[in-house]
Amino acid sequence: MNRTEICKDNFKKLFKGNALNGEGNDPELMEILQKFIFGQVFTVGKLNIKTRELITCVVLASLQQLPQLKSHVHAALNVQVTPIEIREAIYQCAPIIGFPKTLNAIASMNEAFTENNISLPLEKQSIIEEETRFEEGQKIQIPLYGNHMKELMSALPDGMGEEVAKFLIEVYFGDFYTRKGLDLAIRELLSYCVLVSLGAEDQLTSHYFANLKQGNNKELIVAAIIQTLPYIGFPLAINALKIIRDLPEKWQ
């Protein structure tokens, strides 16, 4: 199929409607957008359509593009992404983009859920206790990242750096990474895409190697970056691809 046919096929699966219909006040821009995203970007790499939609949702949440996020929550449901998977993907954004933006994204997500007659709140996915947050978080952090954050924060005064490093373990890895609903590999991939969308270049190296440790190979990571491209623009995506191009084989 050519890109027009591929676009129409993917659009039908995702949105239950017809692409390239010439409607609206700016049909030319929509034609460029739809053919590029659904007819070209969706063909690059070996990402399945469910993973593509999860990536799209976390990127839109990060950028606070809430009307588009709501539309893609509907699309994700249409291609059998479960409500739990969508919610966990959005929750995963919180320690990176902050809680206010995550709450905005959750509100849009829940509107889409309600319109699909999905009962709220969804089933609880937390499996840790208050007393085990640090220990369980460390079990995930150390194999993936080592003690780099503790070392980085060590020079800050009055032990505040140690507190920040502790917060990271307890919240990022303890409160979020231990949750059910998504495995660690997809959590790492989604976190990486959020960092790409924010232009957080300093964090991309460590998260790239953490992805490799979780079994996400270089080809998959590159395809994920390309999936973010229509939403974040060429400069941010190309910068992320350049970082991968220039990385050493191993990271200490």
mmCIF file of C-alpha atoms in Angstrom:
data_model
loop_
_atom_site.group_PDB
_atom_site.id
_atom_site.type_symbol
_atom_site.label_atom_id
_atom_site.label_comp_id
_atom_site.label_asym_id
_atom_site.label_seq_id
_atom_site.Cartn_x
_atom_site.Cartn_y
_atom_site.Cartn_z
ATOM 1 C CA MET A 1 0.000 0.000 0.000
ATOM 2 C CA ASN A 2 1.083 3.595 -0.563
ATOM 3 C CA ARG A 3 1.127 6.114 2.281
ATOM 4 C CA THR A 4 -2.396 7.351 1.512
ATOM 5 C CA GLU A 5 -3.843 3.843 1.813
ATOM 6 C CA ILE A 6 -1.806 3.127 4.952
ATOM 7 C CA CYS A 7 -2.985 6.404 6.466
ATOM 8 C CA LYS A 8 -6.633 5.622 5.825
ATOM 9 C CA ASP A 9 -6.273 2.111 7.246
ATOM 10 C CA ASN A 10 -4.540 3.223 10.453
ATOM 11 C CA PHE A 11 -6.892 6.156 10.942
ATOM 12 C CA LYS A 12 -9.912 3.870 10.646
ATOM 13 C CA LYS A 13 -8.482 1.524 13.298
ATOM 14 C CA LEU A 14 -7.646 4.338 15.675
ATOM 15 C CA PHE A 15 -10.487 6.794 15.298
ATOM 16 C CA LYS A 16 -13.287 4.781 13.644
ATOM 17 C CA GLY A 17 -13.550 7.463 10.984
ATOM 18 C CA ASN A 18 -12.261 8.470 7.588
ATOM 19 C CA ALA A 19 -8.971 10.275 7.082
ATOM 20 C CA LEU A 20 -8.350 12.773 4.286
ATOM 21 C CA ASN A 21 -12.036 13.693 4.106
ATOM 22 C CA GLY A 22 -11.437 17.329 3.097
ATOM 23 C CA GLU A 23 -13.618 18.637 5.924
ATOM 24 C CA GLY A 24 -12.925 21.491 8.312
ATOM 25 C CA ASN A 25 -11.457 24.951 7.809
ATOM 26 C CA ASP A 26 -7.907 23.751 7.132
ATOM 27 C CA PRO A 27 -8.155 20.515 5.155
ATOM 28 C CA GLU A 28 -4.729 20.976 3.538
ATOM 29 C CA LEU A 29 -2.881 20.961 6.873
ATOM 30 C CA MET A 30 -4.896 17.960 8.043
ATOM 31 C CA GLU A 31 -3.971 16.082 4.881
ATOM 32 C CA ILE A 32 -0.261 16.746 5.427
ATOM 33 C CA LEU A 33 -0.553 15.793 9.110
ATOM 34 C CA GLN A 34 -2.544 12.619 8.590
ATOM 35 C CA LYS A 35 -0.480 11.277 5.710
ATOM 36 C CA PHE A 36 2.762 11.973 7.574
ATOM 37 C CA ILE A 37 1.754 10.535 10.944
ATOM 38 C CA PHE A 38 -0.488 7.629 10.036
ATOM 39 C CA GLY A 39 0.875 6.878 6.578
ATOM 40 C CA GLN A 40 4.613 7.266 7.196
ATOM 41 C CA VAL A 41 5.667 7.512 10.854
ATOM 42 C CA PHE A 42 3.449 4.545 11.761
ATOM 43 C CA THR A 43 5.426 2.369 9.328
ATOM 44 C CA VAL A 44 8.867 3.057 10.824
ATOM 45 C CA GLY A 45 10.294 0.428 13.160
ATOM 46 C CA LYS A 46 8.712 -2.573 14.816
ATOM 47 C CA LEU A 47 6.464 -0.820 17.312
ATOM 48 C CA ASN A 48 2.972 -2.264 17.494
ATOM 49 C CA ILE A 49 0.013 0.074 17.275
ATOM 50 C CA LYS A 50 -0.747 -0.210 21.002
ATOM 51 C CA THR A 51 2.772 0.914 21.949
ATOM 52 C CA ARG A 52 2.577 3.749 19.421
ATOM 53 C CA GLU A 53 -0.578 5.031 21.070
ATOM 54 C CA LEU A 54 0.866 4.773 24.577
ATOM 55 C CA ILE A 55 3.887 6.776 23.411
ATOM 56 C CA THR A 56 1.608 9.337 21.795
ATOM 57 C CA CYS A 57 -0.455 9.657 24.970
ATOM 58 C CA VAL A 58 2.526 10.281 27.265
ATOM 59 C CA VAL A 59 4.040 12.789 24.843
ATOM 60 C CA LEU A 60 0.773 14.715 24.576
ATOM 61 C CA ALA A 61 0.442 14.621 28.365
ATOM 62 C CA SER A 62 3.966 15.984 28.707
ATOM 63 C CA LEU A 63 3.242 18.775 26.246
ATOM 64 C CA GLN A 64 -0.148 19.466 27.887
ATOM 65 C CA GLN A 65 -1.932 19.089 24.571
ATOM 66 C CA LEU A 66 -5.078 17.975 26.354
ATOM 67 C CA PRO A 67 -7.690 17.962 23.552
ATOM 68 C CA GLN A 68 -5.363 15.818 21.438
ATOM 69 C CA LEU A 69 -4.593 13.617 24.441
ATOM 70 C CA LYS A 70 -8.284 12.941 24.975
ATOM 71 C CA SER A 71 -8.649 12.017 21.306
ATOM 72 C CA HIS A 72 -5.740 9.593 21.529
ATOM 73 C CA VAL A 73 -7.075 7.999 24.705
ATOM 74 C CA HIS A 74 -10.154 7.159 22.645
ATOM 75 C CA ALA A 75 -7.860 5.865 19.892
ATOM 76 C CA ALA A 76 -5.858 3.745 22.322
ATOM 77 C CA LEU A 77 -9.036 2.141 23.610
ATOM 78 C CA ASN A 78 -10.095 1.460 20.013
ATOM 79 C CA VAL A 79 -6.936 -0.599 19.415
ATOM 80 C CA GLN A 80 -7.400 -2.590 22.657
ATOM 81 C CA VAL A 81 -5.060 -0.751 24.979
ATOM 82 C CA THR A 82 -6.647 -1.354 28.366
ATOM 83 C CA PRO A 83 -7.778 1.499 30.628
ATOM 84 C CA ILE A 84 -5.265 0.316 33.246
ATOM 85 C CA GLU A 85 -2.411 0.484 30.721
ATOM 86 C CA ILE A 86 -3.399 3.991 29.656
ATOM 87 C CA ARG A 87 -3.728 5.204 33.228
ATOM 88 C CA GLU A 88 -0.390 3.685 34.240
ATOM 89 C CA ALA A 89 1.292 5.327 31.246
ATOM 90 C CA ILE A 90 -0.034 8.738 32.294
ATOM 91 C CA TYR A 91 0.848 8.140 35.957
ATOM 92 C CA GLN A 92 4.378 7.287 34.812
ATOM 93 C CA CYS A 93 4.754 10.882 33.614
ATOM 94 C CA ALA A 94 4.274 12.393 37.085
ATOM 95 C CA PRO A 95 7.829 12.251 38.454
ATOM 96 C CA ILE A 96 9.163 13.677 35.185
ATOM 97 C CA ILE A 97 6.667 16.403 34.242
ATOM 98 C CA GLY A 98 5.376 17.124 37.761
ATOM 99 C CA PHE A 99 2.057 16.431 39.425
ATOM 100 C CA PRO A 100 0.008 19.459 38.235
ATOM 101 C CA LYS A 101 0.497 18.592 34.550
ATOM 102 C CA THR A 102 -0.192 14.939 35.303
ATOM 103 C CA LEU A 103 -3.450 15.855 37.032
ATOM 104 C CA ASN A 104 -4.480 17.839 33.946
ATOM 105 C CA ALA A 105 -3.713 14.834 31.764
ATOM 106 C CA ILE A 106 -5.588 12.475 34.086
ATOM 107 C CA ALA A 107 -8.654 14.730 33.925
ATOM 108 C CA SER A 108 -8.675 14.542 30.109
ATOM 109 C CA MET A 109 -8.068 10.797 30.219
ATOM 110 C CA ASN A 110 -10.950 10.292 32.628
ATOM 111 C CA GLU A 111 -13.277 12.309 30.398
ATOM 112 C CA ALA A 112 -12.493 9.879 27.591
ATOM 113 C CA PHE A 113 -13.015 6.920 29.907
ATOM 114 C CA THR A 114 -16.394 8.247 31.020
ATOM 115 C CA GLU A 115 -17.442 8.740 27.397
ATOM 116 C CA ASN A 116 -16.578 5.062 26.838
ATOM 117 C CA ASN A 117 -18.667 3.984 29.849
ATOM 118 C CA ILE A 118 -15.610 2.910 31.823
ATOM 119 C CA SER A 119 -16.309 2.889 35.542
ATOM 120 C CA LEU A 120 -14.038 5.035 37.711
ATOM 121 C CA PRO A 121 -11.915 4.829 39.742
ATOM 122 C CA LEU A 122 -10.014 2.008 38.086
ATOM 123 C CA GLU A 123 -8.647 -0.927 40.036
ATOM 124 C CA LYS A 124 -5.774 -0.150 42.400
ATOM 125 C CA GLN A 125 -2.341 -1.096 41.037
ATOM 126 C CA SER A 126 -0.030 -0.190 43.926
ATOM 127 C CA ILE A 127 1.649 -3.183 45.549
ATOM 128 C CA ILE A 128 4.035 -1.546 48.041
ATOM 129 C CA GLU A 129 3.579 -0.452 51.643
ATOM 130 C CA GLU A 130 4.637 2.865 53.149
ATOM 131 C CA GLU A 131 7.492 1.148 54.976
ATOM 132 C CA THR A 132 8.877 -0.577 51.850
ATOM 133 C CA ARG A 133 8.940 2.302 49.348
ATOM 134 C CA PHE A 134 12.669 2.917 49.675
ATOM 135 C CA GLU A 135 13.775 -0.718 49.645
ATOM 136 C CA GLU A 136 11.532 -1.697 46.734
ATOM 137 C CA GLY A 137 12.530 1.400 44.794
ATOM 138 C CA GLN A 138 16.207 0.641 45.316
ATOM 139 C CA LYS A 139 15.730 -2.859 43.959
ATOM 140 C CA ILE A 140 14.745 -1.268 40.647
ATOM 141 C CA GLN A 141 17.013 1.767 40.630
ATOM 142 C CA ILE A 142 20.383 0.205 41.457
ATOM 143 C CA PRO A 143 20.434 -2.447 38.683
ATOM 144 C CA LEU A 144 19.313 0.130 36.114
ATOM 145 C CA TYR A 145 21.135 3.279 37.210
ATOM 146 C CA GLY A 146 23.540 2.501 40.037
ATOM 147 C CA ASN A 147 24.200 5.231 42.602
ATOM 148 C CA HIS A 148 24.806 8.054 40.128
ATOM 149 C CA MET A 149 22.102 10.304 41.562
ATOM 150 C CA LYS A 150 23.403 9.972 45.116
ATOM 151 C CA GLU A 151 26.902 10.804 43.903
ATOM 152 C CA LEU A 152 25.622 13.739 41.844
ATOM 153 C CA MET A 153 23.758 15.220 44.814
ATOM 154 C CA SER A 154 26.452 14.553 47.421
ATOM 155 C CA ALA A 155 28.002 18.049 47.334
ATOM 156 C CA LEU A 156 24.786 19.908 48.209
ATOM 157 C CA PRO A 157 24.678 21.505 51.689
ATOM 158 C CA ASP A 158 22.965 20.305 54.881
ATOM 159 C CA GLY A 159 22.240 16.826 53.544
ATOM 160 C CA MET A 160 19.631 18.164 51.145
ATOM 161 C CA GLY A 161 21.205 16.288 48.240
ATOM 162 C CA GLU A 162 20.759 13.038 50.115
ATOM 163 C CA GLU A 163 17.101 13.893 50.612
ATOM 164 C CA VAL A 164 16.626 14.510 46.870
ATOM 165 C CA ALA A 165 18.312 11.182 46.047
ATOM 166 C CA LYS A 166 16.051 9.481 48.601
ATOM 167 C CA PHE A 167 12.962 11.159 47.143
ATOM 168 C CA LEU A 168 13.914 9.853 43.700
ATOM 169 C CA ILE A 169 14.170 6.287 44.950
ATOM 170 C CA GLU A 170 10.963 6.428 46.969
ATOM 171 C CA VAL A 171 8.766 8.274 44.474
ATOM 172 C CA TYR A 172 10.082 7.606 40.979
ATOM 173 C CA PHE A 173 10.995 3.985 41.525
ATOM 174 C CA GLY A 174 9.085 3.054 44.685
ATOM 175 C CA ASP A 175 5.707 4.700 44.132
ATOM 176 C CA PHE A 176 5.565 4.396 40.337
ATOM 177 C CA TYR A 177 7.902 1.773 38.869
ATOM 178 C CA THR A 178 6.674 -0.932 41.252
ATOM 179 C CA ARG A 179 3.048 -0.565 40.173
ATOM 180 C CA LYS A 180 1.223 -3.287 38.273
ATOM 181 C CA GLY A 181 -0.398 -2.678 34.890
ATOM 182 C CA LEU A 182 2.769 -2.104 32.832
ATOM 183 C CA ASP A 183 6.044 -4.003 32.906
ATOM 184 C CA LEU A 184 9.396 -2.317 33.496
ATOM 185 C CA ALA A 185 10.402 -2.430 29.839
ATOM 186 C CA ILE A 186 7.445 -0.364 28.645
ATOM 187 C CA ARG A 187 7.738 1.961 31.656
ATOM 188 C CA GLU A 188 11.362 2.667 30.743
ATOM 189 C CA LEU A 189 10.478 3.226 27.089
ATOM 190 C CA LEU A 190 7.649 5.612 27.962
ATOM 191 C CA SER A 191 9.809 7.511 30.454
ATOM 192 C CA TYR A 192 12.449 7.879 27.777
ATOM 193 C CA CYS A 193 9.887 9.312 25.339
ATOM 194 C CA VAL A 194 8.716 11.808 27.968
ATOM 195 C CA LEU A 195 12.309 12.956 28.464
ATOM 196 C CA VAL A 196 12.726 13.282 24.679
ATOM 197 C CA SER A 197 9.590 15.413 24.473
ATOM 198 C CA LEU A 198 10.920 17.732 27.196
ATOM 199 C CA GLY A 199 14.365 18.057 25.627
ATOM 200 C CA ALA A 200 15.905 16.644 28.832
ATOM 201 C CA GLU A 201 19.159 15.733 27.119
ATOM 202 C CA ASP A 202 21.189 15.250 30.325
ATOM 203 C CA GLN A 203 18.927 12.345 31.337
ATOM 204 C CA LEU A 204 18.698 10.637 27.954
ATOM 205 C CA THR A 205 22.007 8.803 28.182
ATOM 206 C CA SER A 206 21.287 7.027 31.477
ATOM 207 C CA HIS A 207 17.737 6.221 30.396
ATOM 208 C CA TYR A 208 18.949 4.867 27.054
ATOM 209 C CA PHE A 209 21.170 2.319 28.793
ATOM 210 C CA ALA A 210 18.437 1.513 31.305
ATOM 211 C CA ASN A 211 16.196 0.710 28.338
ATOM 212 C CA LEU A 212 18.824 -1.651 26.971
ATOM 213 C CA LYS A 213 19.046 -3.404 30.348
ATOM 214 C CA GLN A 214 15.280 -3.924 30.235
ATOM 215 C CA GLY A 215 15.481 -5.527 26.793
ATOM 216 C CA ASN A 216 14.503 -2.551 24.618
ATOM 217 C CA ASN A 217 17.053 -2.654 21.813
ATOM 218 C CA LYS A 218 18.500 0.295 19.914
ATOM 219 C CA GLU A 219 16.148 -0.158 16.959
ATOM 220 C CA LEU A 220 13.092 -0.056 19.225
ATOM 221 C CA ILE A 221 14.307 3.068 21.027
ATOM 222 C CA VAL A 222 15.020 4.867 17.749
ATOM 223 C CA ALA A 223 11.572 3.927 16.443
ATOM 224 C CA ALA A 224 10.052 5.302 19.658
ATOM 225 C CA ILE A 225 11.828 8.632 19.163
ATOM 226 C CA ILE A 226 10.550 8.798 15.596
ATOM 227 C CA GLN A 227 7.036 8.126 16.910
ATOM 228 C CA THR A 228 7.341 11.269 19.037
ATOM 229 C CA LEU A 229 8.546 13.401 16.122
ATOM 230 C CA PRO A 230 5.212 14.663 14.708
ATOM 231 C CA TYR A 231 4.172 15.829 18.166
ATOM 232 C CA ILE A 232 7.423 17.395 19.426
ATOM 233 C CA GLY A 233 8.860 18.602 16.097
ATOM 234 C CA PHE A 234 12.040 17.776 14.205
ATOM 235 C CA PRO A 235 14.600 19.685 16.371
ATOM 236 C CA LEU A 236 13.919 17.821 19.633
ATOM 237 C CA ALA A 237 13.626 14.445 17.919
ATOM 238 C CA ILE A 238 16.810 14.921 15.895
ATOM 239 C CA ASN A 239 18.704 16.023 19.013
ATOM 240 C CA ALA A 240 17.652 12.781 20.746
ATOM 241 C CA LEU A 241 18.695 10.717 17.725
ATOM 242 C CA LYS A 242 22.086 12.469 17.642
ATOM 243 C CA ILE A 243 22.654 11.554 21.294
ATOM 244 C CA ILE A 244 22.080 7.889 20.479
ATOM 245 C CA ARG A 245 24.350 8.140 17.449
ATOM 246 C CA ASP A 246 27.220 9.464 19.577
ATOM 247 C CA LEU A 247 26.861 7.167 22.597
ATOM 248 C CA PRO A 248 29.605 4.746 23.613
ATOM 249 C CA GLU A 249 28.911 1.035 23.661
ATOM 250 C CA LYS A 250 28.746 1.047 27.456
ATOM 251 C CA TRP A 251 27.894 3.627 30.102
ATOM 252 C CA GLN A 252 29.378 3.806 33.584
#
